[in-house]
Amino acid sequence: MADFSITRLDARQPDFDRQLDAVLAFDPASDADIHEQVAEIIAQVRRDGDAALLEYTRRFDRHDPVSAAALELPQAALEAAWNGLAPAVAAALETAAQRIRAYAEHQKMAPWSYTEADGTRLGQQVTPLDRVGLYVPGGKAAYPSSVLMNAIPAKVAGVPELVMVVPTPGGETNPLVLAAAHIAGVDRVFRVGGAQAVAALAYGTTTLPRVDKIVGPGNIYVATAKKLVFGQVGIDMIAGPSEILVISDGGTDPDWLAMDLFSQAEHDEDAQAILIATDAAYLDAVEASIRGLLPTLERAGVVKTSLSNRGALILVEDLDQAAAVANHIAPEHLELSVADPDALLGKIRNAGAIFMGRHTAEALGDYCAGPNHVLPTSGTARFSSPLGVYDFQKRSSVIFCSPQGSDTLARTASVLARGEGLTAHARSAEYRIVESAS
Amino acid sequence: MADFSITRLDARQPDFDRQLDAVLAFDPASDADIHEQVAEIIAQVRRDGDAALLEYTRRFDRHDPVSAAALELPQAALEAAWNGLAPAVAAALETAAQRIRAYAEHQKMAPWSYTEADGTRLGQQVTPLDRVGLYVPGGKAAYPSSVLMNAIPAKVAGVPELVMVVPTPGGETNPLVLAAAHIAGVDRVFRVGGAQAVAALAYGTTTLPRVDKIVGPGNIYVATAKKLVFGQVGIDMIAGPSEILVISDGGTDPDWLAMDLFSQAEHDEDAQAILIATDAAYLDAVEASIRGLLPTLERAGVVKTSLSNRGALILVEDLDQAAAVANHIAPEHLELSVADPDALLGKIRNAGAIFMGRHTAEALGDYCAGPNHVLPTSGTARFSSPLGVYDFQKRSSVIFCSPQGSDTLARTASVLARGEGLTAHARSAEYRIVESAS
């Protein structure tokens, strides 16, 4: 490990902010060539529908379905995948699904209204989206936990039709993913992927129905396609590299925190794992654990690159300063590995998910604690939220004016509309003035 | 009016869907040249900060402040604008502000949590955004109602600092806009506009503070800049042309509905006004009202173009079919101008705001009914919601595992993580298994 080093920062140094921003800086690849390819794929699918879908599937997935209809997997295939699971795996998926569902139930938005003295009623109606598309990556990056996390909130919201697309390179399906789709309540599954699947979901083909929103992770082609079809359909956030920030008071076993940092770093070489502590000797102890445990990891190469390039160990004056640094970073995952996490929680404003106390490893949240593992990355927790049931519901304002109420409101609207030079607005309001009421 | 005609459609015709989609089609200008100009402005502001801001303000706004600090308007200027208002206008703005605030209070999200039998606590924390930027157009498109609608929900959410930017072409300020900013509680106002103002809000300069989200309407340069800085900061929706859809049972005075359609059409030549009715003779009556009233309008030219190019009168079999057409259109504004709007409401799934009954003119909602007038356009009500307090709040998941709880969850997480080949995740979870508990 002589060649391995991890950045050390000290928040009490005057130049800290600049140094921290250098550690955080990440420029996502924005490839003009990919943009052009994806735009071309979308245009083809819009023009040629199923024929384009089949052509791209043959070309990119080396998989040759006999017809567009053959792209659809029957529900029986999902059930068979579920029935074929090892009992321990089935039980674990079942537990995870039940806990994700229980948490999601708390997020459901409800309609409300209130009636004013003159009989005017104001409120908000809440309805589920009609149809949602769920993108699931194929091959080795296919995670059943991701299917549960994206599908269950949509079904809890009441979305009547949840359409999953998943590429099956070489024709091979992933039984874990299909089993997860089965218990999550996915309604239809199509074996397509890439930008062509996103385009088909956004615009519809004869075989694939058009959806109202597309969620789920994907590679750069999928992410680019989602950006390009946004507006035509809704999309979830475009995720950056995964991140963890751990705040420690020095009381947690250094091996535990080293492994928590690894669990983030093993995702990929761009993942970011940062530890903040109030004690330099404790940072040394965790670094020693990192050096000791790293060689025992199956994905040691990825972890080493990730920690060397993007990891950091940060010394702070006290937990207040730790909270200030956390709010600046606005991490996807934040572990408060301290004796009294509730005291610290009130100081945290910006974080996707907060893991409280020494026992709440972030990995528990990735799989089965209940809250969603789809979280804002790259500092976007400053202004956005975890994926939730609310992402699959929408609100409509409801306004029901009584004759008296509209009379009163029309007088105010008329003044303001004329002030803005919009006289048809004013006259439309004025028709609702009941002369006898004035 | 011999040269004026408005599209008639019949939903009972087999080709109706295609014809309707042709009426709805709108291709927003996407100008590669504008994109390039805006990207260059953003790059300059990132590089040169205040100096770039001053340079662009001189060039585009013909306004030459002595320094960057001079771009800021003191609160005294806002107060003076408020004190200078005609009493009727001040009273109307006050009423509108109070009603918008009262409605917004109902939208505030609250935190929640629940504790499981083993002591594990799960919940959701809700916090306001730290700092929000509000873009307000200058010149003739400057609407005080828009300041109220964008600013008040942010302040109700508890945003500590709301920063408004408004261009002042030739140095001229709009007293109505400043007065609205005063009663809405805007914290700071800067006299800058265009893509340069958006860039300054997104990245910060010495004088303008960096914000977490930018809201508010603007021209194509502003909209393009918002799209380009999205991710660095949050943005609200990018609005398309304004739309109204009226569903009538034939019982409302045809002049009223003609004026309601005009109130949308007068916004601009791309605005869209559509009427659906169950009776062809009633459509004729409204068309006669349109022809009769059109010459009396101050903005008759704009209205005529808008109605000719994008308006439509649609005949349907019954109100059920009307609801189905409305759900397909997913209009920004939907008037249910019928005897029993509550019966119809339950069938409406996709609409930004719903105006119930004959007395609830859409114009009342634009100014003072209470619900927000910033609404999803171009069919995006299929998957998005009105601007609201919730757009200025964010959620963080909170997970606090008891030692027993983490023991149980770790066993499940370990199985799933190993199933996905993420062994550092599994080992991080396994550290939390308390052997004595097993």
Coordinates of C-alpha atoms in Angstrom, one line a residue, chain A residues 4 6 258 261-269 271 273 290 293-294 297-311, chain B residues 424:
Chain A
F4 CA -1.9 4.6 -1.7
I6 CA -5.8 9.6 0.9
A258 CA -13.4 2.0 7.2
L261 CA -16.4 4.1 3.5
F262 CA -15.5 1.0 1.4
S263 CA -19.1 0.2 0.8
Q264 CA -19.5 3.5 -1.1
A265 CA -16.1 3.4 -2.8
E266 CA -16.7 -0.1 -4.2
H267 CA -19.5 1.2 -6.4
D268 CA -17.1 2.7 -9.0
E269 CA -13.9 4.6 -9.3
A271 CA -17.6 7.2 -6.0
A273 CA -16.2 8.6 0.5
I290 CA -8.4 1.3 5.7
L293 CA -8.7 -4.0 5.4
L294 CA -8.2 -2.9 1.9
L297 CA -11.7 -6.6 -0.3
E298 CA -13.0 -8.3 -3.5
R299 CA -13.2 -5.0 -5.2
A300 CA -9.9 -3.6 -3.8
G301 CA -8.8 -2.1 -7.0
V302 CA -11.9 0.0 -7.5
V303 CA -11.9 1.0 -3.8
K304 CA -8.3 2.1 -3.9
T305 CA -8.7 4.2 -7.0
S306 CA -11.9 5.8 -5.6
L307 CA -10.4 6.6 -2.2
S308 CA -7.1 7.9 -3.7
N309 CA -8.8 10.1 -6.3
R310 CA -11.9 11.3 -4.5
G311 CA -11.8 10.3 -0.8
Chain B
A424 CA -18.0 -4.4 1.2

